[in-house]
Amino acid sequence: WRRATPVATTRLCPFLLELAGDKLAELADAARIGIISPVALEAIVRTRVNDEPLRDVAADQQMTVKALRHRRWRAENRLRELPIAS
């Protein structure tokens, strides 16, 4: 799955984009170094930032909603333990 427009710019106003840009970069870094999976990162960004329905994201990732919700939940718990969560 590839988005033509960067995820962070699709639905955020410029002010929120400026505030969120660093946090989104830190989330991407967390996926890059293996703290969370790229699939979990995509689920978090698409459902929490872009407000896409979980069922649509799950279908795109060929997963059940329950499995994707659990994967997102585990990833969010790991992220809460990091300094970026504050």
Tab-separated table of C-alpha atoms in Angstrom:
chain	number	residue	atom	x	y	z
A	1	TRP	CA	0.000	0.000	0.000
A	2	ARG	CA	1.420	3.353	-1.042
A	3	ARG	CA	-0.160	6.741	-0.590
A	4	ALA	CA	0.591	9.392	-3.231
A	5	THR	CA	0.449	12.135	-0.601
A	6	PRO	CA	2.383	11.762	2.650
A	7	VAL	CA	0.092	10.473	5.396
A	8	ALA	CA	0.711	13.420	7.706
A	9	THR	CA	-0.507	15.952	5.152
A	10	THR	CA	-3.744	14.300	4.085
A	11	ARG	CA	-6.059	15.513	6.851
A	12	LEU	CA	-4.170	17.730	9.276
A	13	CYS	CA	-4.352	21.509	9.177
A	14	PRO	CA	-0.966	23.276	8.863
A	15	PHE	CA	-0.828	24.174	12.564
A	16	LEU	CA	-1.501	20.588	13.666
A	17	LEU	CA	0.858	19.294	10.998
A	18	GLU	CA	3.658	21.419	12.443
A	19	LEU	CA	2.948	20.109	15.959
A	20	ALA	CA	2.532	16.511	14.842
A	21	GLY	CA	5.390	16.371	12.343
A	22	ASP	CA	8.067	15.589	14.903
A	23	LYS	CA	5.909	12.999	16.648
A	24	LEU	CA	5.088	11.277	13.351
A	25	ALA	CA	8.786	11.198	12.495
A	26	GLU	CA	9.489	9.630	15.901
A	27	LEU	CA	6.790	7.013	15.246
A	28	ALA	CA	8.395	6.221	11.905
A	29	ASP	CA	11.757	5.903	13.669
A	30	ALA	CA	10.181	3.496	16.187
A	31	ALA	CA	9.059	1.301	13.296
A	32	ARG	CA	12.403	1.615	11.538
A	33	ILE	CA	14.354	0.379	14.562
A	34	GLY	CA	11.872	-2.396	15.336
A	35	ILE	CA	10.008	-1.103	18.385
A	36	ILE	CA	6.759	-1.460	16.447
A	37	SER	CA	6.085	-3.153	13.140
A	38	PRO	CA	5.464	-1.223	9.921
A	39	VAL	CA	1.984	-2.796	9.807
A	40	ALA	CA	1.232	-1.478	13.294
A	41	LEU	CA	2.594	1.955	12.390
A	42	GLU	CA	0.357	2.066	9.335
A	43	ALA	CA	-2.649	1.040	11.430
A	44	ILE	CA	-1.930	3.724	14.022
A	45	VAL	CA	-1.442	6.497	11.477
A	46	ARG	CA	-4.363	5.549	9.258
A	47	THR	CA	-6.853	5.050	12.114
A	48	ARG	CA	-5.662	7.600	14.674
A	49	VAL	CA	-4.312	10.386	12.443
A	50	ASN	CA	-6.302	9.970	9.228
A	51	ASP	CA	-9.427	8.704	11.027
A	52	GLU	CA	-9.929	5.838	8.587
A	53	PRO	CA	-12.231	3.033	9.741
A	54	LEU	CA	-10.351	0.108	11.244
A	55	ARG	CA	-12.303	-2.302	9.029
A	56	ASP	CA	-10.970	-0.572	5.887
A	57	VAL	CA	-7.383	-0.692	7.104
A	58	ALA	CA	-7.788	-4.330	8.152
A	59	ALA	CA	-9.151	-5.219	4.725
A	60	ASP	CA	-6.217	-3.478	3.028
A	61	GLN	CA	-3.810	-5.437	5.215
A	62	GLN	CA	-5.731	-8.706	4.725
A	63	MET	CA	-6.336	-9.086	8.452
A	64	THR	CA	-9.397	-9.377	10.624
A	65	VAL	CA	-10.479	-6.262	12.486
A	66	LYS	CA	-9.859	-8.070	15.776
A	67	ALA	CA	-6.286	-9.007	14.818
A	68	LEU	CA	-5.447	-5.502	13.605
A	69	ARG	CA	-7.020	-3.874	16.663
A	70	HIS	CA	-4.901	-6.127	18.894
A	71	ARG	CA	-1.743	-5.418	16.895
A	72	ARG	CA	-2.403	-1.655	17.119
A	73	TRP	CA	-3.101	-1.927	20.855
A	74	ARG	CA	0.178	-3.797	21.516
A	75	ALA	CA	2.139	-1.257	19.462
A	76	GLU	CA	0.524	1.684	21.256
A	77	ASN	CA	1.432	0.099	24.601
A	78	ARG	CA	5.058	-0.229	23.518
A	79	LEU	CA	5.041	3.405	22.385
A	80	ARG	CA	3.639	4.565	25.730
A	81	GLU	CA	6.802	3.279	27.383
A	82	LEU	CA	8.996	5.568	25.255
A	83	PRO	CA	9.990	9.171	26.071
A	84	ILE	CA	8.053	10.400	23.010
A	85	ALA	CA	4.780	9.485	24.713
A	86	SER	CA	5.042	12.426	27.115
